JSON list of N, CA and C in Angstrom, two decimals:
[
{"chain": "A", "resi": 1, "resn": "MET", "atom": "N", "xyz": [36.28, 84.35, 18.15]},
{"chain": "A", "resi": 1, "resn": "MET", "atom": "CA", "xyz": [36.26, 83.66, 19.32]},
{"chain": "A", "resi": 1, "resn": "MET", "atom": "C", "xyz": [35.90, 82.07, 19.12]},
{"chain": "A", "resi": 2, "resn": "VAL", "atom": "N", "xyz": [36.53, 81.33, 19.82]},
{"chain": "A", "resi": 2, "resn": "VAL", "atom": "CA", "xyz": [36.33, 79.95, 19.67]},
{"chain": "A", "resi": 2, "resn": "VAL", "atom": "C", "xyz": [35.94, 79.33, 21.12]},
{"chain": "A", "resi": 3, "resn": "CYS", "atom": "N", "xyz": [35.19, 78.17, 20.74]},
{"chain": "A", "resi": 3, "resn": "CYS", "atom": "CA", "xyz": [34.38, 77.56, 21.81]},
{"chain": "A", "resi": 3, "resn": "CYS", "atom": "C", "xyz": [35.52, 76.80, 22.72]},
{"chain": "A", "resi": 4, "resn": "GLU", "atom": "N", "xyz": [35.69, 76.75, 24.03]},
{"chain": "A", "resi": 4, "resn": "GLU", "atom": "CA", "xyz": [36.61, 76.16, 24.85]},
{"chain": "A", "resi": 4, "resn": "GLU", "atom": "C", "xyz": [36.59, 74.56, 25.03]},
{"chain": "A", "resi": 5, "resn": "VAL", "atom": "N", "xyz": [35.26, 74.08, 24.55]},
{"chain": "A", "resi": 5, "resn": "VAL", "atom": "CA", "xyz": [35.13, 72.55, 24.68]},
{"chain": "A", "resi": 5, "resn": "VAL", "atom": "C", "xyz": [35.65, 71.90, 23.48]},
{"chain": "A", "resi": 6, "resn": "CYS", "atom": "N", "xyz": [35.05, 72.49, 21.99]},
{"chain": "A", "resi": 6, "resn": "CYS", "atom": "CA", "xyz": [35.44, 71.76, 20.85]},
{"chain": "A", "resi": 6, "resn": "CYS", "atom": "C", "xyz": [36.44, 72.53, 19.96]},
{"chain": "A", "resi": 7, "resn": "GLY", "atom": "N", "xyz": [36.64, 73.68, 20.35]},
{"chain": "A", "resi": 7, "resn": "GLY", "atom": "CA", "xyz": [37.54, 74.73, 19.43]},
{"chain": "A", "resi": 7, "resn": "GLY", "atom": "C", "xyz": [37.08, 75.14, 18.16]},
{"chain": "A", "resi": 8, "resn": "CYS", "atom": "N", "xyz": [35.71, 74.89, 18.06]},
{"chain": "A", "resi": 8, "resn": "CYS", "atom": "CA", "xyz": [35.08, 75.45, 16.79]},
{"chain": "A", "resi": 8, "resn": "CYS", "atom": "C", "xyz": [34.71, 77.01, 17.07]},
{"chain": "A", "resi": 9, "resn": "PRO", "atom": "N", "xyz": [34.45, 77.65, 16.03]},
{"chain": "A", "resi": 9, "resn": "PRO", "atom": "CA", "xyz": [34.01, 79.06, 16.04]},
{"chain": "A", "resi": 9, "resn": "PRO", "atom": "C", "xyz": [32.58, 78.94, 17.07]},
{"chain": "A", "resi": 10, "resn": "ALA", "atom": "N", "xyz": [32.44, 80.10, 17.87]},
{"chain": "A", "resi": 10, "resn": "ALA", "atom": "CA", "xyz": [31.44, 80.25, 18.76]},
{"chain": "A", "resi": 10, "resn": "ALA", "atom": "C", "xyz": [30.10, 80.77, 18.25]},
{"chain": "A", "resi": 11, "resn": "VAL", "atom": "N", "xyz": [29.52, 79.98, 17.30]},
{"chain": "A", "resi": 11, "resn": "VAL", "atom": "CA", "xyz": [28.50, 80.30, 16.60]},
{"chain": "A", "resi": 11, "resn": "VAL", "atom": "C", "xyz": [27.32, 79.14, 16.99]},
{"chain": "A", "resi": 12, "resn": "ARG", "atom": "N", "xyz": [26.06, 79.48, 16.89]},
{"chain": "A", "resi": 12, "resn": "ARG", "atom": "CA", "xyz": [25.03, 78.46, 17.35]},
{"chain": "A", "resi": 12, "resn": "ARG", "atom": "C", "xyz": [25.02, 77.12, 16.32]},
{"chain": "A", "resi": 13, "resn": "TRP", "atom": "N", "xyz": [25.12, 77.44, 15.02]},
{"chain": "A", "resi": 13, "resn": "TRP", "atom": "CA", "xyz": [25.00, 76.55, 13.86]},
{"chain": "A", "resi": 13, "resn": "TRP", "atom": "C", "xyz": [26.45, 76.30, 13.23]},
{"chain": "A", "resi": 14, "resn": "LEU", "atom": "N", "xyz": [26.85, 75.15, 13.31]},
{"chain": "A", "resi": 14, "resn": "LEU", "atom": "CA", "xyz": [28.35, 74.97, 12.57]},
{"chain": "A", "resi": 14, "resn": "LEU", "atom": "C", "xyz": [27.93, 74.30, 11.08]},
{"chain": "A", "resi": 15, "resn": "ARG", "atom": "N", "xyz": [28.80, 74.39, 10.27]},
{"chain": "A", "resi": 15, "resn": "ARG", "atom": "CA", "xyz": [28.72, 73.75, 8.89]},
{"chain": "A", "resi": 15, "resn": "ARG", "atom": "C", "xyz": [29.38, 72.37, 9.16]},
{"chain": "A", "resi": 16, "resn": "VAL", "atom": "N", "xyz": [29.05, 71.44, 8.25]},
{"chain": "A", "resi": 16, "resn": "VAL", "atom": "CA", "xyz": [29.75, 70.18, 8.42]},
{"chain": "A", "resi": 16, "resn": "VAL", "atom": "C", "xyz": [31.18, 70.23, 8.09]},
{"chain": "A", "resi": 17, "resn": "GLY", "atom": "N", "xyz": [31.56, 70.97, 7.13]},
{"chain": "A", "resi": 17, "resn": "GLY", "atom": "CA", "xyz": [33.02, 71.22, 6.71]},
{"chain": "A", "resi": 17, "resn": "GLY", "atom": "C", "xyz": [34.03, 71.71, 7.86]},
{"chain": "A", "resi": 18, "resn": "THR", "atom": "N", "xyz": [33.16, 72.67, 8.65]},
{"chain": "A", "resi": 18, "resn": "THR", "atom": "CA", "xyz": [33.86, 73.32, 9.76]},
{"chain": "A", "resi": 18, "resn": "THR", "atom": "C", "xyz": [34.16, 72.17, 10.84]},
{"chain": "A", "resi": 19, "resn": "VAL", "atom": "N", "xyz": [33.31, 71.42, 11.08]},
{"chain": "A", "resi": 19, "resn": "VAL", "atom": "CA", "xyz": [33.43, 70.35, 12.14]},
{"chain": "A", "resi": 19, "resn": "VAL", "atom": "C", "xyz": [34.46, 69.40, 11.80]},
{"chain": "A", "resi": 20, "resn": "ALA", "atom": "N", "xyz": [34.23, 68.86, 10.50]},
{"chain": "A", "resi": 20, "resn": "ALA", "atom": "CA", "xyz": [35.22, 67.96, 9.85]},
{"chain": "A", "resi": 20, "resn": "ALA", "atom": "C", "xyz": [36.61, 68.33, 9.93]},
{"chain": "A", "resi": 21, "resn": "ARG", "atom": "N", "xyz": [36.88, 69.70, 9.48]},
{"chain": "A", "resi": 21, "resn": "ARG", "atom": "CA", "xyz": [38.17, 70.22, 9.73]},
{"chain": "A", "resi": 21, "resn": "ARG", "atom": "C", "xyz": [38.75, 70.15, 11.03]},
{"chain": "A", "resi": 22, "resn": "GLN", "atom": "N", "xyz": [37.86, 70.72, 12.12]},
{"chain": "A", "resi": 22, "resn": "GLN", "atom": "CA", "xyz": [38.31, 70.76, 13.33]},
{"chain": "A", "resi": 22, "resn": "GLN", "atom": "C", "xyz": [38.68, 69.38, 13.95]},
{"chain": "A", "resi": 23, "resn": "PHE", "atom": "N", "xyz": [38.09, 68.33, 13.64]},
{"chain": "A", "resi": 23, "resn": "PHE", "atom": "CA", "xyz": [38.27, 67.08, 14.22]},
{"chain": "A", "resi": 23, "resn": "PHE", "atom": "C", "xyz": [38.99, 66.17, 13.25]},
{"chain": "A", "resi": 24, "resn": "LYS", "atom": "N", "xyz": [39.62, 66.79, 12.11]},
{"chain": "A", "resi": 24, "resn": "LYS", "atom": "CA", "xyz": [40.24, 66.04, 11.17]},
{"chain": "A", "resi": 24, "resn": "LYS", "atom": "C", "xyz": [39.76, 64.71, 10.77]},
{"chain": "A", "resi": 25, "resn": "CYS", "atom": "N", "xyz": [38.42, 64.88, 10.28]},
{"chain": "A", "resi": 25, "resn": "CYS", "atom": "CA", "xyz": [38.00, 63.65, 9.83]},
{"chain": "A", "resi": 25, "resn": "CYS", "atom": "C", "xyz": [37.10, 64.22, 8.53]},
{"chain": "A", "resi": 26, "resn": "SER", "atom": "N", "xyz": [36.44, 63.24, 7.75]},
{"chain": "A", "resi": 26, "resn": "SER", "atom": "CA", "xyz": [35.76, 63.58, 6.67]},
{"chain": "A", "resi": 26, "resn": "SER", "atom": "C", "xyz": [34.24, 64.23, 6.97]},
{"chain": "A", "resi": 27, "resn": "PRO", "atom": "N", "xyz": [33.80, 65.10, 5.91]},
{"chain": "A", "resi": 27, "resn": "PRO", "atom": "CA", "xyz": [32.52, 65.42, 6.20]},
{"chain": "A", "resi": 27, "resn": "PRO", "atom": "C", "xyz": [31.33, 64.34, 6.24]},
{"chain": "A", "resi": 28, "resn": "LYS", "atom": "N", "xyz": [31.79, 63.06, 5.48]},
{"chain": "A", "resi": 28, "resn": "LYS", "atom": "CA", "xyz": [30.91, 62.02, 5.56]},
{"chain": "A", "resi": 28, "resn": "LYS", "atom": "C", "xyz": [30.79, 61.51, 6.78]},
{"chain": "A", "resi": 29, "resn": "LYS", "atom": "N", "xyz": [31.85, 61.42, 7.59]},
{"chain": "A", "resi": 29, "resn": "LYS", "atom": "CA", "xyz": [31.88, 61.04, 8.97]},
{"chain": "A", "resi": 29, "resn": "LYS", "atom": "C", "xyz": [31.04, 61.62, 9.77]},
{"chain": "A", "resi": 30, "resn": "VAL", "atom": "N", "xyz": [31.04, 63.16, 9.77]},
{"chain": "A", "resi": 30, "resn": "VAL", "atom": "CA", "xyz": [30.07, 64.04, 10.43]},
{"chain": "A", "resi": 30, "resn": "VAL", "atom": "C", "xyz": [28.59, 63.74, 10.23]},
{"chain": "A", "resi": 31, "resn": "ARG", "atom": "N", "xyz": [28.36, 63.71, 8.84]},
{"chain": "A", "resi": 31, "resn": "ARG", "atom": "CA", "xyz": [26.91, 63.14, 8.32]},
{"chain": "A", "resi": 31, "resn": "ARG", "atom": "C", "xyz": [26.48, 61.93, 8.99]},
{"chain": "A", "resi": 32, "resn": "ARG", "atom": "N", "xyz": [27.32, 61.09, 9.24]},
{"chain": "A", "resi": 32, "resn": "ARG", "atom": "CA", "xyz": [27.01, 59.69, 9.73]},
{"chain": "A", "resi": 32, "resn": "ARG", "atom": "C", "xyz": [26.73, 59.92, 11.18]},
{"chain": "A", "resi": 33, "resn": "LEU", "atom": "N", "xyz": [27.50, 60.89, 11.93]},
{"chain": "A", "resi": 33, "resn": "LEU", "atom": "CA", "xyz": [27.27, 60.99, 13.29]},
{"chain": "A", "resi": 33, "resn": "LEU", "atom": "C", "xyz": [25.81, 61.69, 13.42]},
{"chain": "A", "resi": 34, "resn": "ILE", "atom": "N", "xyz": [25.49, 62.53, 12.55]},
{"chain": "A", "resi": 34, "resn": "ILE", "atom": "CA", "xyz": [23.96, 63.31, 12.54]},
{"chain": "A", "resi": 34, "resn": "ILE", "atom": "C", "xyz": [22.99, 62.09, 12.26]},
{"chain": "A", "resi": 35, "resn": "LYS", "atom": "N", "xyz": [23.25, 61.09, 11.38]},
{"chain": "A", "resi": 35, "resn": "LYS", "atom": "CA", "xyz": [22.20, 60.24, 11.05]},
{"chain": "A", "resi": 35, "resn": "LYS", "atom": "C", "xyz": [22.04, 59.24, 12.15]},
{"chain": "A", "resi": 36, "resn": "ARG", "atom": "N", "xyz": [23.26, 58.87, 12.91]},
{"chain": "A", "resi": 36, "resn": "ARG", "atom": "CA", "xyz": [22.94, 57.85, 13.96]},
{"chain": "A", "resi": 36, "resn": "ARG", "atom": "C", "xyz": [22.56, 58.59, 15.19]},
{"chain": "A", "resi": 37, "resn": "GLY", "atom": "N", "xyz": [22.18, 59.92, 15.15]},
{"chain": "A", "resi": 37, "resn": "GLY", "atom": "CA", "xyz": [21.70, 60.73, 16.32]},
{"chain": "A", "resi": 37, "resn": "GLY", "atom": "C", "xyz": [22.78, 60.88, 17.49]},
{"chain": "A", "resi": 38, "resn": "GLU", "atom": "N", "xyz": [23.96, 60.80, 17.13]},
{"chain": "A", "resi": 38, "resn": "GLU", "atom": "CA", "xyz": [25.04, 61.08, 18.10]},
{"chain": "A", "resi": 38, "resn": "GLU", "atom": "C", "xyz": [25.37, 62.68, 18.22]},
{"chain": "A", "resi": 39, "resn": "ILE", "atom": "N", "xyz": [25.00, 63.27, 17.25]},
{"chain": "A", "resi": 39, "resn": "ILE", "atom": "CA", "xyz": [25.14, 64.87, 17.21]},
{"chain": "A", "resi": 39, "resn": "ILE", "atom": "C", "xyz": [23.64, 65.13, 16.56]},
{"chain": "A", "resi": 40, "resn": "GLU", "atom": "N", "xyz": [23.43, 66.48, 17.10]},
{"chain": "A", "resi": 40, "resn": "GLU", "atom": "CA", "xyz": [22.13, 66.94, 16.46]},
{"chain": "A", "resi": 40, "resn": "GLU", "atom": "C", "xyz": [22.38, 67.88, 15.27]},
{"chain": "A", "resi": 41, "resn": "GLY", "atom": "N", "xyz": [21.86, 67.60, 14.30]},
{"chain": "A", "resi": 41, "resn": "GLY", "atom": "CA", "xyz": [21.76, 68.25, 13.07]},
{"chain": "A", "resi": 41, "resn": "GLY", "atom": "C", "xyz": [20.49, 68.82, 12.44]},
{"chain": "A", "resi": 42, "resn": "VAL", "atom": "N", "xyz": [20.43, 69.93, 11.66]},
{"chain": "A", "resi": 42, "resn": "VAL", "atom": "CA", "xyz": [19.27, 70.28, 10.84]},
{"chain": "A", "resi": 42, "resn": "VAL", "atom": "C", "xyz": [19.70, 70.67, 9.52]},
{"chain": "A", "resi": 43, "resn": "ARG", "atom": "N", "xyz": [18.82, 70.33, 8.49]},
{"chain": "A", "resi": 43, "resn": "ARG", "atom": "CA", "xyz": [19.02, 70.45, 7.22]},
{"chain": "A", "resi": 43, "resn": "ARG", "atom": "C", "xyz": [18.62, 71.98, 6.81]},
{"chain": "A", "resi": 44, "resn": "PHE", "atom": "N", "xyz": [19.60, 72.75, 6.16]},
{"chain": "A", "resi": 44, "resn": "PHE", "atom": "CA", "xyz": [19.04, 74.01, 5.70]},
{"chain": "A", "resi": 44, "resn": "PHE", "atom": "C", "xyz": [19.27, 73.96, 4.18]},
{"chain": "A", "resi": 45, "resn": "GLY", "atom": "N", "xyz": [18.21, 73.78, 3.37]},
{"chain": "A", "resi": 45, "resn": "GLY", "atom": "CA", "xyz": [18.31, 73.73, 1.99]},
{"chain": "A", "resi": 45, "resn": "GLY", "atom": "C", "xyz": [19.04, 72.29, 1.68]},
{"chain": "A", "resi": 46, "resn": "ARG", "atom": "N", "xyz": [20.06, 72.43, 0.93]},
{"chain": "A", "resi": 46, "resn": "ARG", "atom": "CA", "xyz": [21.13, 71.18, 0.72]},
{"chain": "A", "resi": 46, "resn": "ARG", "atom": "C", "xyz": [22.08, 70.92, 1.72]},
{"chain": "A", "resi": 47, "resn": "GLU", "atom": "N", "xyz": [22.15, 71.80, 2.65]},
{"chain": "A", "resi": 47, "resn": "GLU", "atom": "CA", "xyz": [23.47, 71.60, 3.65]},
{"chain": "A", "resi": 47, "resn": "GLU", "atom": "C", "xyz": [22.89, 71.34, 5.06]},
{"chain": "A", "resi": 48, "resn": "TRP", "atom": "N", "xyz": [23.68, 70.43, 5.78]},
{"chain": "A", "resi": 48, "resn": "TRP", "atom": "CA", "xyz": [23.50, 70.08, 7.16]},
{"chain": "A", "resi": 48, "resn": "TRP", "atom": "C", "xyz": [24.08, 71.30, 7.96]},
{"chain": "A", "resi": 49, "resn": "ARG", "atom": "N", "xyz": [23.59, 71.47, 9.14]},
{"chain": "A", "resi": 49, "resn": "ARG", "atom": "CA", "xyz": [24.18, 72.33, 10.05]},
{"chain": "A", "resi": 49, "resn": "ARG", "atom": "C", "xyz": [24.18, 71.60, 11.45]},
{"chain": "A", "resi": 50, "resn": "ILE", "atom": "N", "xyz": [25.28, 71.78, 12.22]},
{"chain": "A", "resi": 50, "resn": "ILE", "atom": "CA", "xyz": [25.30, 71.21, 13.59]},
{"chain": "A", "resi": 50, "resn": "ILE", "atom": "C", "xyz": [25.05, 71.88, 14.68]},
{"chain": "A", "resi": 51, "resn": "ASP", "atom": "N", "xyz": [24.11, 71.58, 15.74]},
{"chain": "A", "resi": 51, "resn": "ASP", "atom": "CA", "xyz": [23.99, 72.31, 16.72]},
{"chain": "A", "resi": 51, "resn": "ASP", "atom": "C", "xyz": [25.10, 72.34, 17.71]},
{"chain": "A", "resi": 52, "resn": "HIS", "atom": "N", "xyz": [25.66, 73.61, 17.98]},
{"chain": "A", "resi": 52, "resn": "HIS", "atom": "CA", "xyz": [27.13, 73.68, 18.69]},
{"chain": "A", "resi": 52, "resn": "HIS", "atom": "C", "xyz": [26.72, 72.97, 19.96]},
{"chain": "A", "resi": 53, "resn": "ASP", "atom": "N", "xyz": [25.71, 73.05, 20.86]},
{"chain": "A", "resi": 53, "resn": "ASP", "atom": "CA", "xyz": [25.55, 72.63, 22.16]},
{"chain": "A", "resi": 53, "resn": "ASP", "atom": "C", "xyz": [25.61, 71.04, 21.95]},
{"chain": "A", "resi": 54, "resn": "SER", "atom": "N", "xyz": [25.12, 70.47, 20.96]},
{"chain": "A", "resi": 54, "resn": "SER", "atom": "CA", "xyz": [25.03, 69.10, 20.78]},
{"chain": "A", "resi": 54, "resn": "SER", "atom": "C", "xyz": [26.48, 68.46, 20.70]},
{"chain": "A", "resi": 55, "resn": "LEU", "atom": "N", "xyz": [27.26, 69.31, 19.86]},
{"chain": "A", "resi": 55, "resn": "LEU", "atom": "CA", "xyz": [28.55, 68.92, 19.49]},
{"chain": "A", "resi": 55, "resn": "LEU", "atom": "C", "xyz": [29.45, 69.02, 20.89]},
{"chain": "A", "resi": 56, "resn": "ASP", "atom": "N", "xyz": [29.30, 70.08, 21.53]},
{"chain": "A", "resi": 56, "resn": "ASP", "atom": "CA", "xyz": [29.88, 70.15, 22.94]},
{"chain": "A", "resi": 56, "resn": "ASP", "atom": "C", "xyz": [29.66, 68.84, 23.80]},
{"chain": "A", "resi": 57, "resn": "GLN", "atom": "N", "xyz": [28.39, 68.52, 23.89]},
{"chain": "A", "resi": 57, "resn": "GLN", "atom": "CA", "xyz": [28.09, 67.35, 24.66]},
{"chain": "A", "resi": 57, "resn": "GLN", "atom": "C", "xyz": [28.70, 66.24, 24.17]},
{"chain": "A", "resi": 58, "resn": "TYR", "atom": "N", "xyz": [28.81, 65.86, 22.79]},
{"chain": "A", "resi": 58, "resn": "TYR", "atom": "CA", "xyz": [29.16, 64.75, 22.27]},
{"chain": "A", "resi": 58, "resn": "TYR", "atom": "C", "xyz": [30.80, 64.74, 22.70]},
{"chain": "A", "resi": 59, "resn": "VAL", "atom": "N", "xyz": [31.41, 65.95, 22.57]},
{"chain": "A", "resi": 59, "resn": "VAL", "atom": "CA", "xyz": [33.00, 65.95, 22.87]},
{"chain": "A", "resi": 59, "resn": "VAL", "atom": "C", "xyz": [33.12, 65.66, 24.33]},
{"chain": "A", "resi": 60, "resn": "ARG", "atom": "N", "xyz": [32.36, 66.10, 25.26]},
{"chain": "A", "resi": 60, "resn": "ARG", "atom": "CA", "xyz": [32.58, 65.86, 26.82]},
{"chain": "A", "resi": 60, "resn": "ARG", "atom": "C", "xyz": [32.20, 64.54, 27.03]},
{"chain": "A", "resi": 61, "resn": "GLU", "atom": "N", "xyz": [31.15, 63.78, 26.36]},
{"chain": "A", "resi": 61, "resn": "GLU", "atom": "CA", "xyz": [30.88, 62.50, 26.54]},
{"chain": "A", "resi": 61, "resn": "GLU", "atom": "C", "xyz": [32.06, 61.56, 26.07]},
{"chain": "A", "resi": 62, "resn": "ASP", "atom": "N", "xyz": [32.64, 61.94, 25.06]},
{"chain": "A", "resi": 62, "resn": "ASP", "atom": "CA", "xyz": [33.73, 61.17, 24.28]},
{"chain": "A", "resi": 62, "resn": "ASP", "atom": "C", "xyz": [34.83, 61.23, 25.22]},
{"chain": "A", "resi": 63, "resn": "SER", "atom": "N", "xyz": [35.21, 62.49, 25.66]},
{"chain": "A", "resi": 63, "resn": "SER", "atom": "CA", "xyz": [36.35, 62.48, 26.51]},
{"chain": "A", "resi": 63, "resn": "SER", "atom": "C", "xyz": [36.31, 61.65, 27.88]},
{"chain": "A", "resi": 64, "resn": "VAL", "atom": "N", "xyz": [35.02, 61.58, 28.30]},
{"chain": "A", "resi": 64, "resn": "VAL", "atom": "CA", "xyz": [34.95, 60.75, 29.48]},
{"chain": "A", "resi": 64, "resn": "VAL", "atom": "C", "xyz": [35.25, 59.34, 29.33]},
{"chain": "A", "resi": 65, "resn": "ARG", "atom": "N", "xyz": [34.61, 58.83, 27.99]},
{"chain": "A", "resi": 65, "resn": "ARG", "atom": "CA", "xyz": [34.73, 57.61, 27.50]},
{"chain": "A", "resi": 65, "resn": "ARG", "atom": "C", "xyz": [36.31, 57.15, 27.43]},
{"chain": "A", "resi": 66, "resn": "PHE", "atom": "N", "xyz": [37.18, 57.98, 26.73]},
{"chain": "A", "resi": 66, "resn": "PHE", "atom": "CA", "xyz": [38.40, 57.91, 26.57]},
{"chain": "A", "resi": 66, "resn": "PHE", "atom": "C", "xyz": [39.31, 57.85, 27.92]},
{"chain": "A", "resi": 67, "resn": "ALA", "atom": "N", "xyz": [38.96, 58.75, 29.05]},
{"chain": "A", "resi": 67, "resn": "ALA", "atom": "CA", "xyz": [39.45, 58.76, 30.15]},
{"chain": "A", "resi": 67, "resn": "ALA", "atom": "C", "xyz": [39.24, 57.45, 30.87]},
{"chain": "A", "resi": 68, "resn": "VAL", "atom": "N", "xyz": [38.19, 56.88, 30.73]},
{"chain": "A", "resi": 68, "resn": "VAL", "atom": "CA", "xyz": [37.85, 55.51, 31.55]},
{"chain": "A", "resi": 68, "resn": "VAL", "atom": "C", "xyz": [38.76, 54.43, 30.80]},
{"chain": "A", "resi": 69, "resn": "LEU", "atom": "N", "xyz": [38.87, 54.54, 29.51]},
{"chain": "A", "resi": 69, "resn": "LEU", "atom": "CA", "xyz": [39.68, 53.44, 28.92]},
{"chain": "A", "resi": 69, "resn": "LEU", "atom": "C", "xyz": [41.13, 53.49, 29.03]},
{"chain": "A", "resi": 70, "resn": "GLU", "atom": "N", "xyz": [41.64, 54.68, 29.40]},
{"chain": "A", "resi": 70, "resn": "GLU", "atom": "CA", "xyz": [43.04, 54.91, 29.57]},
{"chain": "A", "resi": 70, "resn": "GLU", "atom": "C", "xyz": [43.46, 54.51, 30.88]},
{"chain": "A", "resi": 71, "resn": "GLN", "atom": "N", "xyz": [42.47, 54.26, 31.95]},
{"chain": "A", "resi": 71, "resn": "GLN", "atom": "CA", "xyz": [42.81, 54.03, 33.16]},
{"chain": "A", "resi": 71, "resn": "GLN", "atom": "C", "xyz": [43.14, 52.48, 33.49]}
]
């Protein structure tokens, strides 16, 4: 099952690689978004996990920004 908002698997915590593949960007870019506070992430050992709700919110806000720019 996939999320209707971002298209990622419908799980609570997403891996950086999963998000990077879904949005066709580098894992480094995803980690930068976490560092800047644009999406919420937590560190589990050596890996970062992204909060799915936070990612959905980021996608919704970004979609609104692009819609305004296109007008």
